[in-house]
Coordinates of C-alpha atoms in Angstrom, one line a residue:
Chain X
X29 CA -5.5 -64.0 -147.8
X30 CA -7.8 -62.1 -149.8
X31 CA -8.4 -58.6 -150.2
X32 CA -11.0 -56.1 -151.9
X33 CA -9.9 -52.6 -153.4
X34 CA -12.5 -50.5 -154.3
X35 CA -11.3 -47.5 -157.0
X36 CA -12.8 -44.3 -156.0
X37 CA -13.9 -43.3 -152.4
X38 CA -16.4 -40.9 -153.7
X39 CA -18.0 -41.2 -157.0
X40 CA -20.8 -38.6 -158.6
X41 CA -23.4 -38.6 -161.1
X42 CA -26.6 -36.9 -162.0
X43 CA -30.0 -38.3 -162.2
X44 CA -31.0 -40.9 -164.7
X45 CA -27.0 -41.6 -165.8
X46 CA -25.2 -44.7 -165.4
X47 CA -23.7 -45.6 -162.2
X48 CA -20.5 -47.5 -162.4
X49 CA -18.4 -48.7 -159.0
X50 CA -15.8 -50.5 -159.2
X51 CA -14.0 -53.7 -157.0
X52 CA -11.3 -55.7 -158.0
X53 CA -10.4 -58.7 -155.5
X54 CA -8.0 -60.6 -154.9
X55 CA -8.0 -64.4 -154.0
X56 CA -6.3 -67.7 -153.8
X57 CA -9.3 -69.5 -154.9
X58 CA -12.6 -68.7 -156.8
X59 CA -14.6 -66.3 -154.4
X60 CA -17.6 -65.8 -153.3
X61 CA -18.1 -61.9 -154.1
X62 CA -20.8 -59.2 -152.4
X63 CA -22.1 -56.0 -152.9
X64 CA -23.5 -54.2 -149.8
X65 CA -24.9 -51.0 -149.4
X66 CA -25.3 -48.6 -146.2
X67 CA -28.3 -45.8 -146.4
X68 CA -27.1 -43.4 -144.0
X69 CA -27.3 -43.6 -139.8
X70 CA -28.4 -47.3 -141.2
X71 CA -26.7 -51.0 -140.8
X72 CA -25.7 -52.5 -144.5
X73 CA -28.0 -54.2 -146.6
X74 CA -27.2 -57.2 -149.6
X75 CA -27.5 -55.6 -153.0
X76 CA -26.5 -59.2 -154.7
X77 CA -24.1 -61.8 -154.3
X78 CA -22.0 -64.1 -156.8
X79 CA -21.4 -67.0 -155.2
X80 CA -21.1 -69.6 -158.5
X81 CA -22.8 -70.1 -162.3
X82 CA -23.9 -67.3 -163.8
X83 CA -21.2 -64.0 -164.1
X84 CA -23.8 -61.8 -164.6
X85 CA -25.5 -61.2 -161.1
X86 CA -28.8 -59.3 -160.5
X87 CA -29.6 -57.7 -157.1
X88 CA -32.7 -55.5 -155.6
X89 CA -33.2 -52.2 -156.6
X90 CA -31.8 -52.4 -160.5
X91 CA -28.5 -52.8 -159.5
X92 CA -26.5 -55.6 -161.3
X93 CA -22.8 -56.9 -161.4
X94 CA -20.6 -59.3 -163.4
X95 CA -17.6 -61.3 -162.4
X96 CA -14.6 -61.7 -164.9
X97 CA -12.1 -64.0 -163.5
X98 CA -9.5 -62.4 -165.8
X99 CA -9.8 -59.2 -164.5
X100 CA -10.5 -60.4 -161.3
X101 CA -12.9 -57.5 -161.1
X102 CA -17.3 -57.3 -159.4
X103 CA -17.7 -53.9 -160.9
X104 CA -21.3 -52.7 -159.9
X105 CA -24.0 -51.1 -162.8
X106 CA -27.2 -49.3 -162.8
X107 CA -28.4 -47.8 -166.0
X108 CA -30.3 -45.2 -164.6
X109 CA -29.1 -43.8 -161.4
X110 CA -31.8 -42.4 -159.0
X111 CA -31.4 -39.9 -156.4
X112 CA -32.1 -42.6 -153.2
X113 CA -29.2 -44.4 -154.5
X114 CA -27.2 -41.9 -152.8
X115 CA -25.7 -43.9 -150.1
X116 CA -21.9 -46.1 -149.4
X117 CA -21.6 -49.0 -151.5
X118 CA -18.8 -52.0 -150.2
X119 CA -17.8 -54.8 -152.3
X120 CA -16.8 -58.0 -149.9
X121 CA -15.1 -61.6 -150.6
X122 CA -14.7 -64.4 -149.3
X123 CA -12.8 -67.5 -150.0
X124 CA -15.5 -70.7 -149.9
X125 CA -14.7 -72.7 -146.5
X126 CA -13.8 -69.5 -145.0
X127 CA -16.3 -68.1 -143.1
X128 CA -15.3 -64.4 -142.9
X129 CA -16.3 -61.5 -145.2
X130 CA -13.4 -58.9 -146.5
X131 CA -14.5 -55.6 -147.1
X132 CA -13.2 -53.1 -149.0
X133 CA -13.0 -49.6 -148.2
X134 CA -16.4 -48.0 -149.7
X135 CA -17.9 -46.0 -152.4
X136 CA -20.0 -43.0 -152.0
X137 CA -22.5 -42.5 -154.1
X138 CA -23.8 -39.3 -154.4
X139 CA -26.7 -38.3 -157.2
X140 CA -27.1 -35.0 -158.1
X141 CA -30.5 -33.8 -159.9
Chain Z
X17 CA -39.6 -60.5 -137.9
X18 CA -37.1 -58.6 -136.1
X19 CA -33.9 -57.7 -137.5
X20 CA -30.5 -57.7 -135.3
X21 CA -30.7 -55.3 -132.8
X22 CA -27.9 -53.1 -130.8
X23 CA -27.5 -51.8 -128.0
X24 CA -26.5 -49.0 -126.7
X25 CA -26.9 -46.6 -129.8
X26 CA -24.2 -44.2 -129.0
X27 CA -21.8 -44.6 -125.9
X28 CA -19.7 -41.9 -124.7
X29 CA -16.2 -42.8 -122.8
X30 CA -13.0 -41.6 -121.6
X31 CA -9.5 -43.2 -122.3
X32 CA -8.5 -46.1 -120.4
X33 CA -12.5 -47.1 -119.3
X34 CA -14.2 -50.0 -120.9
X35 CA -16.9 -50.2 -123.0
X36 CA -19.7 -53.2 -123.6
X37 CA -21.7 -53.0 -126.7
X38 CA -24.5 -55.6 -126.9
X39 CA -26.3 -57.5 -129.8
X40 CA -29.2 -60.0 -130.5
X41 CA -29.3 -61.7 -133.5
X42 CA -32.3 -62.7 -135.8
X43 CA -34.6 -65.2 -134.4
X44 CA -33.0 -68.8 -135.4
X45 CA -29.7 -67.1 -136.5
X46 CA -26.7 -69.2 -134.5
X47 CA -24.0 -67.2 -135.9
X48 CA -23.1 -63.5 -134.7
X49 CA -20.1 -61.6 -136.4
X50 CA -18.7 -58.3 -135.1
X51 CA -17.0 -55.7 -137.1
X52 CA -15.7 -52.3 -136.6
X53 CA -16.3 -49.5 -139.2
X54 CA -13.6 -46.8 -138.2
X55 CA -13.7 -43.2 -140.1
X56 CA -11.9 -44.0 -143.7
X57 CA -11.2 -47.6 -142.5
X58 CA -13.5 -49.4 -144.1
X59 CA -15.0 -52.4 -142.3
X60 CA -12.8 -54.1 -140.4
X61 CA -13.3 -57.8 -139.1
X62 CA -13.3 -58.3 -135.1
X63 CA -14.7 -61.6 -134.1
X64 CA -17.2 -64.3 -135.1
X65 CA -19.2 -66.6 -132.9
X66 CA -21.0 -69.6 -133.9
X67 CA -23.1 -72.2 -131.3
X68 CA -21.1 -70.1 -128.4
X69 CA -17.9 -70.9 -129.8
X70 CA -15.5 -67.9 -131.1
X71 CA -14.7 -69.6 -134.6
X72 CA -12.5 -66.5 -136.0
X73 CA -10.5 -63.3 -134.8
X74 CA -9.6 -60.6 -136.7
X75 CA -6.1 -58.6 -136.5
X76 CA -7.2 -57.0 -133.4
X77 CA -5.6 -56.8 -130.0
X78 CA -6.7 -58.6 -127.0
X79 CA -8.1 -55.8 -125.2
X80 CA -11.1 -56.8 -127.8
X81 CA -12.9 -59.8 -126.3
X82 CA -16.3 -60.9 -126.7
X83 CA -18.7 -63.6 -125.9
X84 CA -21.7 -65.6 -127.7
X85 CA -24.4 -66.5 -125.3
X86 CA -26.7 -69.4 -125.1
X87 CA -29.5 -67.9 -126.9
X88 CA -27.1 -66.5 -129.4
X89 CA -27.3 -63.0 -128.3
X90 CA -23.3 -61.6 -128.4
X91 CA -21.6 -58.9 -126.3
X92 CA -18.0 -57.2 -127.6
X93 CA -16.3 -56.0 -124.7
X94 CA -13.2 -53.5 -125.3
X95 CA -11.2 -52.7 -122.1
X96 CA -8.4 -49.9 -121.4
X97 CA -10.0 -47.6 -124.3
X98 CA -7.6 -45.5 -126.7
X99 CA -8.9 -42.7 -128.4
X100 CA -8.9 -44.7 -131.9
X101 CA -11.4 -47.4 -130.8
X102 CA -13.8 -44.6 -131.7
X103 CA -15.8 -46.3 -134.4
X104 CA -19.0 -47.4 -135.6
X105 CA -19.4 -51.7 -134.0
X106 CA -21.4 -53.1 -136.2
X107 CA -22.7 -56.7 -135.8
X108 CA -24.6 -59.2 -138.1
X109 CA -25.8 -62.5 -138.1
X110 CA -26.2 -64.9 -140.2
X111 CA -28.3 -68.6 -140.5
X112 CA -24.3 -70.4 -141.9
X113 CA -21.6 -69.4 -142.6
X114 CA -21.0 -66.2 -144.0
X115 CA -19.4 -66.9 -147.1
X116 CA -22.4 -68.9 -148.7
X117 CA -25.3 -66.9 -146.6
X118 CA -26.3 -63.3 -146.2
X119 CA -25.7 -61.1 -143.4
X120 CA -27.7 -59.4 -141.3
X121 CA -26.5 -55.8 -140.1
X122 CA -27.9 -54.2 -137.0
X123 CA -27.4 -50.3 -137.1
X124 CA -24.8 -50.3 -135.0
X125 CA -23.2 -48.7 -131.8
X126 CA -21.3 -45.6 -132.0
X127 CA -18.4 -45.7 -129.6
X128 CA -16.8 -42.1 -129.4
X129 CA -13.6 -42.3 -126.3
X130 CA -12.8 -38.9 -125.0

């Protein structure tokens, strides 16, 4: 079965510095990885998605995140964090043939001027 | 093009009742996934319907029941309430299967049991 651990419940940075969250996964099989966030009183929304090829994935809104098998790690980047990124950020797998995301628990991200 | 859409927004209810949360899926979107979102939980899996069919169930107890309906539209039923089904139900749909598609999330329904 696979399973998503998200380090940090809460993360904070200011304005304009680098955000960082971080998922590591775990998985019988190569995965099919997600980033979702969830703006609040909203639904979630797809940031980006790794599904095969290329490690390094880029998703809406200047976020980007790279898989590395070794670490089995999806950790999340933006260079320059902006204060309506504030919001709850879930990383989600899934095994291929298994129709059924896994989320983790969440990251809040809160941006302070 | 409409998005998923729940209803009702917020439902107030005692122990013991039953609740029934609704959803409609996009337009063309045959698969409708349910997922509960409890305070520090996370998201937690519930059920997954596809062509009408339940095709996966998550480690939840039978009291949790839904059904898929011909045009795709979904209800989650939850009978003899406890006081932790209080949660934010959150369903999404999707074109295929989840694990190669995107989901669509609908804002939710708010259960809160008394």
């Amino acid at each position: 079965a696979q399973s998503v651990t998200q380090l940090g419940s809460h993360v904070s940075v200011s304005e304009g510095a680098l955000v960082l969250l971080r998922c590591n996964y775990s998985s019988s099989v190569p995965p099919y990885l997600f980033w979702y966030v969830q703006y609040p009183n909203q639904g979630l929304q797809l940031l980006l998605k790794y599904i095969s090829a290329a490690t390094l994935v880029k998703g809406i809104n200047g976020f980007e995140a790279e898989f590395k098998k070794s670490e089995t790690s999806f950790h999340l980047t933006k260079p320059s964090a902006h204060m309506s990124d504030a919001a709850e950020y879930f990383c989600a797998v899934s095994d291929p043939g298994y129709s059924t995301l896994t989320f983790g628990k969440g990251t809040m991200l809160l941006v302070s001027p | 093009e409409a998005g998923v859409t729940q209803s009702p927004t917020h439902l107030i209810k005692t122990r013991g009742q039953q609740a029934t949360l609704r959803c409609s899926p996009i337009s063309g979107h045959t698969s409708v996934y349910w997922y509960q979102q409890a305070l520090g939980l996370g998201l937690q899996f519930l059920l997954w319907y596809d062509e009408g069919e339940e095709r996966n169930r998550g480690n939840f107890p039978p009291r949790f029941s839904g059904r898929q309906f011909p045009n795709y539209s979904s209800e989650l039923n939850v009978n003899a309430l406890e006081l932790e089904d209080s949660a934010l139900y959150l369903c999404a749909s999707s074109l295929e299967g989840s694990n190669t598609g995107e989901l669509f999330f609908g804002e939710g329904s708010r259960l809160t049991v008394l």
